[in-house]
Each structure stands twice: as structure tokens, then as C-alpha cells.
Amino acid sequence: MGGVVVFLGATATVDKCEEGGGGQMCSKLIEVGYLRFPQSEADIDRMCPLVLKFADCLKDYEDECGAEKERENVEKLIDLTNDICREDSQLRISLVANIACIENQINRSNCNRKTRDDLEELKDYIEEIETEQNMFSDMWLDYQCLFVAMEIACYASDISQNCGKEAEDVSMEILIRGEHLDDYCPETSRESALEVMKMLDLELEEETDLKNIFSTH
């Protein structure tokens, strides 16, 4: 009987690891569409158990199926969620004080589309190089790094202009920790990304914001 239990357990693990990833599997536990940027402290209290349930499921999945880096990312997600959910944390206090304005700016923002548009020529350039050389281009790593950093910079700029410095600071912390900036833009690759940035038609302020993110986070 013990052998059967071990066998069934092993089979379940293999099937689970082949389901398409922890995100797909764990999203079945909660209604992910129910998770959105909170509008109030009551929203935070409602959403925290759901996010922690999702994060714990991801952790269990990555413990069995994932690589070390993926496990580290889940731990970062759990740490961020715990900071937001703990009532006496400075992150939560600052978020609650500015939550209505931040939520309004995020809902009105077109930062994702703007970032895609700003990087469209770079995307075309990389695809052209790949076609000519018939091989994968390492410049996609620069593209990925720039996309994450530029989108964060765009959100931060909108929130700073419309909500103030404290709102910008708390948003930056959540975005940088939530988007895993260090994973997409490790310090070893930022110099390369900044060189590629010179190919883009960015405003001086946008370039400055991007450089500040790389130099301070």
C-alpha cells in the first residue's frame, strides 16, 4: 500500500509540473479577475488572503517543479504581499494614504501601450537582425530590460505628477519589487541596455527617469 501511495504521489507531481506552469495551475484556486489594484484599505484586507493563497500555491509548485531563480521570485512576491498586508508596515501605511489617487492613475494610464510603441522600432530592428543572421539575438535581453524599466518609469512619472512624492515612492517600491526589476535588469546588463536606449527616440526627461531607476534600484 505504501508503494501505491508513493507511486500516485509521484504521478501527481509529474502531471502537475506539466500543466503549463504554477501560474496557470494556481489561478484555478481563485478568481484572478477578482484581483485588481485596490481602491481602499477594505479592498486590501479582502484581497490579501487571496493573494497569499495564490502565492503559497506558487511556492509549493516551485518547490517541486521550479528552478532556484523561480523559487526566489515567489519568495519575493510573498515578502511584498506580507508587507502590504501587515497593518503596521510603513509600505501599507503609505499605500493606504495615497491609494485612491494611485488607483485612479493606474486605471487611466496607457503606460503599457506607450512602452510598446516607444520600443516598436527596436523590436523591428532586432527581428531584422535575426532574419539576416538566422539566429537568436541577445538584444532581446536589452529589450526586455528596457520594457520593464520604461513601464515602471512611466507609471512613476504619472503618479508623481498627479499624486505627489509619497505616492510615487510607494508605487515605485511596489512596482520594482513586483516586477522583479533585478531579474530583468541585473546590474551586469544595465550598461548594455543604456547603450541600446540611445537608439530610441525618447524625451530627455524619459531618459533621465530611466537612468535614475537603474542607478538607484
XYZ file of N, CA and C in Angstrom:
651
model
N 0.832 -1.203 0.000
C 0.000 0.000 0.000
C 0.871 1.260 0.000
N 1.932 1.230 0.791
C 2.826 2.380 0.821
C 3.401 2.661 -0.547
N 3.754 1.576 -1.290
C 4.297 1.755 -2.625
C 3.303 2.417 -3.556
N 2.024 2.067 -3.416
C 0.985 2.662 -4.258
C 0.860 4.153 -3.965
N 0.912 4.510 -2.667
C 0.804 5.913 -2.294
C 1.970 6.704 -2.873
N 3.177 6.152 -2.760
C 4.358 6.823 -3.307
C 4.228 6.968 -4.809
N 3.776 5.920 -5.481
C 3.636 5.953 -6.933
C 2.622 7.009 -7.361
N 1.455 7.044 -6.691
C 0.429 8.014 -7.041
C 0.909 9.436 -6.780
N 1.649 9.602 -5.695
C 2.188 10.928 -5.391
C 3.153 11.381 -6.457
N 4.017 10.489 -6.908
C 4.981 10.832 -7.953
C 4.269 11.158 -9.252
N 3.242 10.395 -9.588
C 2.492 10.639 -10.811
C 1.813 11.994 -10.768
N 1.229 12.326 -9.617
C 0.550 13.615 -9.479
C 1.532 14.759 -9.670
N 2.750 14.594 -9.155
C 3.762 15.644 -9.290
C 4.145 15.843 -10.743
N 4.357 14.744 -11.464
C 4.728 14.847 -12.877
C 3.635 15.549 -13.654
N 2.346 15.117 -13.433
C 1.244 15.735 -14.153
C 1.154 17.217 -13.831
N 1.291 17.545 -12.547
C 1.183 18.941 -12.131
C 2.267 19.789 -12.780
N 3.477 19.245 -12.842
C 4.588 20.009 -13.397
C 4.475 20.180 -14.902
N 3.608 19.411 -15.532
C 3.441 19.514 -16.972
C 2.176 20.276 -17.348
N 1.503 20.855 -16.370
C 0.225 21.519 -16.634
C 0.367 22.879 -17.300
N 1.571 23.393 -17.390
C 1.756 24.691 -18.033
C 2.250 25.761 -17.090
N 2.701 25.345 -15.932
C 3.287 26.303 -15.007
C 2.430 26.580 -13.804
N 3.097 27.068 -12.742
C 2.403 27.320 -11.497
C 1.327 28.377 -11.616
N 1.572 29.412 -12.424
C 0.579 30.468 -12.573
C -0.733 29.938 -13.113
N -0.653 29.080 -14.130
C -1.862 28.506 -14.714
C -2.560 27.604 -13.730
N -1.788 26.789 -13.010
C -2.382 25.852 -12.073
C -3.003 26.581 -10.881
N -2.264 27.519 -10.309
C -2.714 28.178 -9.081
C -3.847 29.164 -9.330
N -3.941 29.686 -10.545
C -5.026 30.619 -10.840
C -6.387 29.926 -10.753
N -6.386 28.597 -10.803
C -7.647 27.857 -10.696
C -8.200 27.912 -9.273
N -7.337 28.235 -8.299
C -7.771 28.252 -6.907
C -8.552 29.505 -6.556
N -8.328 30.582 -7.309
C -9.002 31.838 -7.024
C -9.489 32.439 -8.322
N -10.438 33.333 -8.225
C -10.911 34.048 -9.398
C -9.971 35.226 -9.624
N -8.975 35.025 -10.512
C -7.924 36.018 -10.683
C -8.495 37.358 -11.133
N -9.567 37.341 -11.904
C -10.191 38.580 -12.325
C -10.700 39.409 -11.160
N -10.866 38.754 -10.006
C -11.324 39.430 -8.800
C -10.200 40.253 -8.194
N -8.960 39.965 -8.630
C -7.795 40.674 -8.122
C -7.480 41.853 -9.039
N -7.556 43.027 -8.502
C -7.241 44.259 -9.231
C -6.557 45.181 -8.247
N -6.070 46.313 -8.733
C -5.439 47.236 -7.804
C -6.495 47.719 -6.817
N -6.206 47.658 -5.514
C -7.218 48.000 -4.506
C -7.602 49.477 -4.554
N -8.859 49.736 -4.233
C -9.367 51.103 -4.202
C -9.414 51.663 -2.786
N -9.274 50.786 -1.785
C -9.408 51.217 -0.395
C -8.685 50.216 0.503
N -8.569 50.580 1.782
C -7.965 49.655 2.740
C -8.816 48.396 2.887
N -10.120 48.545 2.780
C -11.002 47.378 2.842
C -10.714 46.413 1.697
N -10.394 46.961 0.528
C -10.019 46.126 -0.618
C -8.734 45.346 -0.323
N -7.768 46.012 0.312
C -6.520 45.329 0.669
C -6.819 44.153 1.587
N -7.637 44.388 2.613
C -7.976 43.332 3.571
C -8.717 42.174 2.885
N -9.541 42.507 1.898
C -10.270 41.448 1.178
C -9.346 40.647 0.279
N -8.417 41.342 -0.364
C -7.578 40.693 -1.357
C -6.392 39.949 -0.762
N -5.912 40.373 0.414
C -4.703 39.773 0.976
C -4.784 38.254 1.116
N -5.853 37.707 1.697
C -5.915 36.241 1.803
C -5.870 35.544 0.449
N -6.478 36.164 -0.574
C -6.488 35.560 -1.906
C -5.088 35.557 -2.514
N -4.402 36.694 -2.390
C -3.052 36.789 -2.969
C -2.095 35.853 -2.244
N -2.208 35.790 -0.922
C -1.333 34.899 -0.159
C -1.624 33.431 -0.481
N -2.885 33.107 -0.699
C -3.245 31.745 -1.102
C -2.625 31.406 -2.452
N -2.715 32.346 -3.371
C -2.121 32.178 -4.696
C -0.607 32.033 -4.584
N 0.030 32.905 -3.774
C 1.486 32.885 -3.624
C 1.961 31.594 -2.959
N 1.234 31.127 -1.958
C 1.606 29.870 -1.291
C 1.505 28.695 -2.257
N 0.482 28.728 -3.116
C 0.343 27.684 -4.128
C 1.524 27.721 -5.091
N 1.919 28.927 -5.522
C 3.085 29.059 -6.396
C 4.341 28.532 -5.719
N 4.484 28.819 -4.435
C 5.664 28.362 -3.703
C 5.707 26.840 -3.670
N 4.566 26.205 -3.383
C 4.520 24.741 -3.372
C 4.872 24.183 -4.744
N 4.349 24.840 -5.784
C 4.637 24.381 -7.145
C 6.125 24.496 -7.455
N 6.711 25.662 -7.160
C 8.116 25.876 -7.483
C 9.032 25.006 -6.641
N 8.626 24.685 -5.396
C 9.428 23.788 -4.566
C 9.557 22.417 -5.224
N 8.492 21.995 -5.924
C 8.500 20.680 -6.555
C 8.987 20.719 -7.998
N 8.695 21.805 -8.698
C 8.875 21.797 -10.148
C 9.815 22.872 -10.682
N 10.075 23.907 -9.905
C 10.750 25.065 -10.459
C 12.245 25.083 -10.234
N 12.876 26.054 -10.893
C 14.299 26.297 -10.725
C 14.516 27.224 -9.529
N 15.769 27.341 -9.106
C 16.087 28.145 -7.927
C 15.648 29.594 -8.115
N 15.893 30.163 -9.285
C 15.528 31.557 -9.540
C 14.020 31.756 -9.452
N 13.248 30.794 -9.934
C 11.797 30.901 -9.864
C 11.323 30.847 -8.420
N 11.966 30.009 -7.607
C 11.609 29.954 -6.182
C 11.925 31.277 -5.499
N 13.046 31.890 -5.864
C 13.405 33.185 -5.295
C 12.361 34.244 -5.654
N 11.863 34.215 -6.884
C 10.867 35.190 -7.306
C 9.566 35.038 -6.519
N 9.175 33.799 -6.258
C 7.959 33.567 -5.478
C 8.148 34.070 -4.050
N 9.333 33.847 -3.492
C 9.613 34.346 -2.143
C 9.512 35.870 -2.107
N 9.990 36.526 -3.160
C 9.892 37.993 -3.226
C 8.433 38.434 -3.281
N 7.611 37.695 -4.035
C 6.187 38.008 -4.112
C 5.532 37.865 -2.749
N 5.881 36.811 -2.033
C 5.311 36.588 -0.705
C 5.752 37.696 0.251
N 7.025 38.075 0.193
C 7.532 39.147 1.060
C 6.805 40.459 0.791
N 6.622 40.791 -0.486
C 5.926 42.026 -0.848
C 4.477 41.979 -0.352
N 3.804 40.858 -0.579
C 2.413 40.728 -0.153
C 2.288 40.854 1.352
N 3.199 40.218 2.086
C 3.161 40.317 3.547
C 3.354 41.755 4.007
N 4.250 42.492 3.349
C 4.475 43.894 3.709
C 3.218 44.738 3.484
N 2.532 44.472 2.383
C 1.316 45.235 2.079
C 0.174 44.842 3.025
N 0.138 43.593 3.422
C -0.980 43.098 4.230
C -0.807 43.373 5.720
N 0.427 43.594 6.170
C 0.662 43.832 7.597
C 0.258 45.258 7.951
N -0.658 45.419 8.883
C -1.265 46.721 9.162
C -0.273 47.762 9.653
N 0.812 47.333 10.314
C 1.744 48.314 10.876
C 2.956 48.569 9.983
N 2.954 48.035 8.765
C 4.104 48.252 7.884
C 4.038 49.637 7.254
N 5.194 50.261 7.094
C 5.235 51.600 6.505
C 4.754 51.569 5.061
N 5.031 50.480 4.362
C 4.577 50.359 2.975
C 3.055 50.429 2.905
N 2.394 49.689 3.781
C 0.924 49.701 3.777
C 0.382 51.070 4.195
N 0.975 51.668 5.226
C 0.507 52.967 5.700
C 0.590 54.005 4.580
N 1.713 54.022 3.858
C 1.877 54.975 2.755
C 0.934 54.651 1.602
N 0.738 53.374 1.334
C -0.166 52.973 0.254
C -1.590 53.399 0.561
N -2.058 53.122 1.780
C -3.433 53.468 2.144
C -3.651 54.975 2.066
N -2.644 55.756 2.483
C -2.781 57.221 2.472
C -2.941 57.773 1.053
N -2.461 57.039 0.059
C -2.462 57.538 -1.324
C -3.226 56.628 -2.281
N -3.958 55.681 -1.753
C -4.469 54.583 -2.577
C -5.458 55.044 -3.647
N -6.333 55.996 -3.316
C -7.350 56.414 -4.277
C -6.711 57.079 -5.499
N -5.737 57.941 -5.259
C -5.086 58.639 -6.372
C -4.255 57.671 -7.206
N -3.510 56.783 -6.539
C -2.686 55.813 -7.271
C -3.561 54.921 -8.140
N -4.650 54.423 -7.564
C -5.551 53.526 -8.307
C -6.146 54.237 -9.516
N -6.491 55.505 -9.344
C -7.060 56.285 -10.437
C -6.052 56.460 -11.568
N -4.804 56.743 -11.218
C -3.767 56.933 -12.238
C -3.463 55.633 -12.976
N -3.407 54.521 -12.250
C -3.124 53.231 -12.885
C -4.236 52.869 -13.866
N -5.478 53.105 -13.473
C -6.601 52.777 -14.348
C -6.632 53.664 -15.589
N -6.182 54.910 -15.456
C -6.202 55.840 -16.584
C -4.954 55.738 -17.444
N -3.939 55.093 -16.935
C -2.646 55.103 -17.609
C -2.655 54.281 -18.899
N -1.844 54.723 -19.842
C -1.613 53.956 -21.072
C -0.142 53.548 -21.158
N 0.488 53.357 -19.979
C 1.933 53.123 -19.941
C 2.349 51.857 -20.681
N 1.550 50.813 -20.589
C 1.927 49.577 -21.275
C 1.958 49.807 -22.791
N 0.924 50.442 -23.324
C 0.867 50.712 -24.764
C 1.953 51.701 -25.177
N 2.180 52.725 -24.362
C 3.212 53.711 -24.677
C 4.582 53.058 -24.732
N 4.860 52.167 -23.788
C 6.160 51.492 -23.771
C 6.327 50.617 -25.012
N 5.275 49.909 -25.386
C 5.337 49.086 -26.607
C 5.598 49.959 -27.833
N 4.919 51.076 -27.900
C 5.109 51.980 -29.039
C 6.530 52.532 -29.070
N 7.049 52.932 -27.896
C 8.397 53.501 -27.838
C 9.461 52.479 -28.249
N 9.163 51.204 -28.038
C 10.141 50.156 -28.338
C 9.861 49.429 -29.652
N 8.875 49.916 -30.401
C 8.477 49.232 -31.631
C 9.619 49.175 -32.645
N 10.317 50.294 -32.835
C 11.419 50.311 -33.811
C 12.551 49.396 -33.372
N 12.823 49.345 -32.070
C 13.855 48.437 -31.573
C 13.449 46.986 -31.814
N 12.189 46.682 -31.565
C 11.673 45.331 -31.820
C 11.857 44.952 -33.289
N 11.490 45.858 -34.194
C 11.644 45.593 -35.625
C 13.111 45.410 -35.993
N 13.975 46.219 -35.404
C 15.413 46.147 -35.676
C 15.978 44.789 -35.254
N 15.588 44.325 -34.077
C 16.086 43.030 -33.584
C 15.590 41.902 -34.475
N 14.324 41.961 -34.861
C 13.759 40.913 -35.726
C 14.458 40.893 -37.080
N 14.835 42.079 -37.575
C 15.562 42.166 -38.854
C 16.945 41.527 -38.726
N 17.619 41.790 -37.621
C 18.941 41.193 -37.388
C 18.824 39.673 -37.332
N 17.813 39.191 -36.636
C 17.629 37.740 -36.508
C 17.370 37.097 -37.868
N 16.591 37.790 -38.698
C 16.310 37.249 -40.034
C 17.587 37.174 -40.861
N 18.407 38.221 -40.796
C 19.650 38.253 -41.566
C 20.659 37.216 -41.078
N 20.748 37.062 -39.741
C 21.763 36.173 -39.172
C 21.234 34.774 -38.888
N 19.907 34.618 -39.004
C 19.267 33.324 -38.765
C 19.645 32.745 -37.397
N 19.609 33.603 -36.389
C 19.923 33.167 -35.031
C 19.311 34.145 -34.035
N 19.157 33.658 -32.799
C 18.587 34.476 -31.732
C 19.521 35.624 -31.392
N 18.962 36.810 -31.197
C 19.770 37.983 -30.854
C 19.735 38.231 -29.344
N 20.899 38.472 -28.772
C 20.982 38.797 -27.351
C 20.341 40.145 -27.041
N 20.053 40.918 -28.076
C 19.446 42.228 -27.843
C 18.046 42.120 -27.266
N 17.429 40.932 -27.358
C 16.121 40.758 -26.715
C 16.236 40.934 -25.206
N 17.409 40.631 -24.645
C 17.612 40.837 -23.207
C 17.580 42.331 -22.887
N 18.176 43.140 -23.776
C 18.113 44.592 -23.604
C 16.678 45.094 -23.767
N 15.974 44.529 -24.744
C 14.573 44.920 -24.973
C 13.745 44.623 -23.735
N 13.899 43.431 -23.199
C 13.140 43.032 -22.019
C 13.440 43.939 -20.828
N 14.710 44.225 -20.619
C 15.132 45.104 -19.533
C 14.541 46.499 -19.708
N 14.658 47.043 -20.906
C 14.142 48.384 -21.165
C 12.630 48.437 -21.028
N 11.938 47.400 -21.461
C 10.480 47.410 -21.382
C 10.030 47.514 -19.930
N 10.590 46.667 -19.066
C 10.187 46.679 -17.662
C 10.525 48.014 -17.016
N 11.748 48.495 -17.230
C 12.188 49.741 -16.593
C 11.418 50.950 -17.126
N 11.163 50.990 -18.427
C 10.450 52.124 -19.005
C 8.995 52.153 -18.572
N 8.378 50.988 -18.438
C 6.988 50.944 -17.978
C 6.889 51.416 -16.529
N 7.828 50.973 -15.680
C 7.861 51.435 -14.290
C 8.054 52.952 -14.245
N 8.989 53.458 -15.043
C 9.266 54.898 -15.068
C 8.037 55.693 -15.508
N 7.295 55.151 -16.452
C 6.090 55.825 -16.952
C 5.032 55.914 -15.846
N 4.758 54.792 -15.176
C 3.788 54.802 -14.078
C 4.226 55.775 -12.979
N 5.507 55.712 -12.624
C 6.017 56.565 -11.552
C 5.873 58.040 -11.907
N 6.139 58.380 -13.164
C 6.025 59.768 -13.603
C 4.583 60.258 -13.521
N 3.643 59.435 -14.007
C 2.224 59.812 -13.953
C 1.766 60.010 -12.509
N 2.158 59.079 -11.649
C 1.723 59.138 -10.251
C 2.373 60.314 -9.536
N 3.635 60.585 -9.822
C 4.327 61.714 -9.211
C 3.657 63.035 -9.577
N 3.330 63.202 -10.844
C 2.741 64.460 -11.306
C 1.350 64.695 -10.731
N 0.615 63.609 -10.518
C -0.795 63.763 -10.141
C -1.095 63.438 -8.675
N -0.170 62.740 -8.013
C -0.456 62.285 -6.648
C 0.588 62.718 -5.619
N 1.768 63.131 -6.045
C 2.768 63.596 -5.109
C 3.900 62.614 -4.872
N 4.897 63.072 -4.093
C 6.137 62.328 -3.884
C 5.928 61.040 -3.099
N 5.151 61.082 -2.034
C 4.942 59.865 -1.235
C 4.267 58.781 -2.063
N 3.295 59.184 -2.860
C 2.608 58.228 -3.726
C 3.575 57.636 -4.749
N 4.443 58.483 -5.296
C 5.445 57.992 -6.244
C 6.372 56.977 -5.579
N 6.842 57.287 -4.368
C 7.790 56.410 -3.685
C 7.184 55.037 -3.390
N 5.962 55.022 -2.880
C 5.339 53.740 -2.537
C 5.028 52.952 -3.807
N 4.626 53.650 -4.862
C 4.348 52.977 -6.137
C 5.618 52.375 -6.720
N 6.713 53.138 -6.669
C 7.990 52.639 -7.185
C 8.423 51.384 -6.438
N 8.282 51.395 -5.116
C 8.690 50.214 -4.352
C 7.868 48.999 -4.747
N 6.560 49.171 -4.851
C 5.692 48.043 -5.216
C 5.983 47.567 -6.639
N 6.135 48.516 -7.572
C 6.381 48.145 -8.965
C 7.729 47.448 -9.131
N 8.764 47.989 -8.516
C 10.098 47.411 -8.685
C 10.167 46.027 -8.028
N 9.600 45.891 -6.838
C 9.608 44.580 -6.185
C 8.673 43.603 -6.894
N 7.531 44.092 -7.353
C 6.564 43.211 -8.012
C 6.966 42.806 -9.413
N 7.664 43.685 -10.116
C 8.089 43.401 -11.488
C 9.456 42.712 -11.554
N 10.091 42.485 -10.396
C 11.398 41.808 -10.355
C 12.416 42.517 -11.241
N 12.570 43.819 -11.033
C 13.489 44.599 -11.870
C 14.890 44.004 -11.882
N 15.367 43.539 -10.724
C 16.722 42.990 -10.651
C 16.885 41.745 -11.508
N 15.788 41.017 -11.732
C 15.871 39.816 -12.565
C 15.909 40.173 -14.047
N 15.082 41.127 -14.445
C 15.050 41.533 -15.848
C 16.210 42.458 -16.204
N 16.666 43.222 -15.217
C 17.749 44.184 -15.443
C 18.818 44.052 -14.368
N 19.526 42.928 -14.323
C 20.626 42.836 -13.353
C 21.663 43.914 -13.653
N 22.404 44.303 -12.638
C 23.364 45.401 -12.801
C 24.363 45.124 -13.924
N 24.663 43.858 -14.153
C 25.640 43.496 -15.194
C 25.124 43.798 -16.597
N 23.810 43.927 -16.767
C 23.266 44.147 -18.118
C 22.742 45.564 -18.319
N 22.773 46.392 -17.297
C 22.166 47.719 -17.413
C 22.962 48.642 -18.330
N 24.276 48.513 -18.317
C 25.098 49.345 -19.195
C 24.768 49.076 -20.658
N 24.593 47.795 -20.984
C 24.232 47.431 -22.347
C 22.867 47.996 -22.718
N 21.911 47.890 -21.793
C 20.566 48.407 -22.055
C 20.583 49.913 -22.261
N 21.414 50.619 -21.506
C 21.504 52.074 -21.664
C 22.119 52.454 -23.008
N 23.052 51.630 -23.512
C 23.616 51.875 -24.838
C 22.542 51.694 -25.905
N 21.734 50.645 -25.757
C 20.657 50.402 -26.718
C 19.612 51.514 -26.628
N 19.416 52.050 -25.419
C 18.446 53.127 -25.226
C 18.722 54.314 -26.144
N 20.005 54.534 -26.492
C 20.379 55.667 -27.339
C 19.771 55.556 -28.731
N 19.346 54.337 -29.102
C 18.708 54.141 -30.400
C 17.256 54.622 -30.393
N 16.703 54.830 -29.212
C 15.290 55.161 -29.086
C 15.074 56.669 -29.159
N 13.901 57.040 -29.592
C 13.546 58.456 -29.688
C 12.799 58.875 -28.423
N 13.553 58.941 -27.308
C 12.951 59.277 -26.025
C 13.170 60.735 -25.697
N 12.239 61.290 -24.930
C 12.426 62.640 -24.406
C 13.545 62.613 -23.365
N 14.201 63.760 -23.170
C 15.291 63.858 -22.205
C 14.824 63.458 -20.805
N 13.621 63.869 -20.436
C 13.087 63.520 -19.115
C 12.910 62.018 -18.969
N 12.461 61.368 -20.049
C 12.276 59.921 -20.009
C 13.617 59.208 -19.845
N 14.641 59.675 -20.555
C 15.973 59.091 -20.416
C 16.494 59.270 -18.990
N 16.270 60.461 -18.435
C 16.740 60.737 -17.072
C 16.040 59.838 -16.068
N 14.725 59.671 -16.209
C 13.970 58.801 -15.296
C 14.486 57.361 -15.370
N 14.775 56.913 -16.588
C 15.257 55.548 -16.769
C 16.625 55.359 -16.124
N 17.503 56.311 -16.326
C 18.835 56.237 -15.724
C 18.747 56.259 -14.203
N 17.813 57.033 -13.667
C 17.645 57.100 -12.218
C 17.183 55.759 -11.649
N 16.307 55.093 -12.356
C 15.851 53.781 -11.904
C 17.018 52.802 -11.868
N 17.831 52.812 -12.910
C 18.968 51.894 -12.973
C 20.015 52.212 -11.905
N 20.186 53.476 -11.585
C 21.261 53.861 -10.664
C 20.856 53.778 -9.198
N 19.554 53.794 -8.918
C 19.111 53.851 -7.521
C 18.369 52.616 -7.050
N 18.105 51.664 -7.929
C 17.334 50.470 -7.518
C 18.039 49.203 -7.995
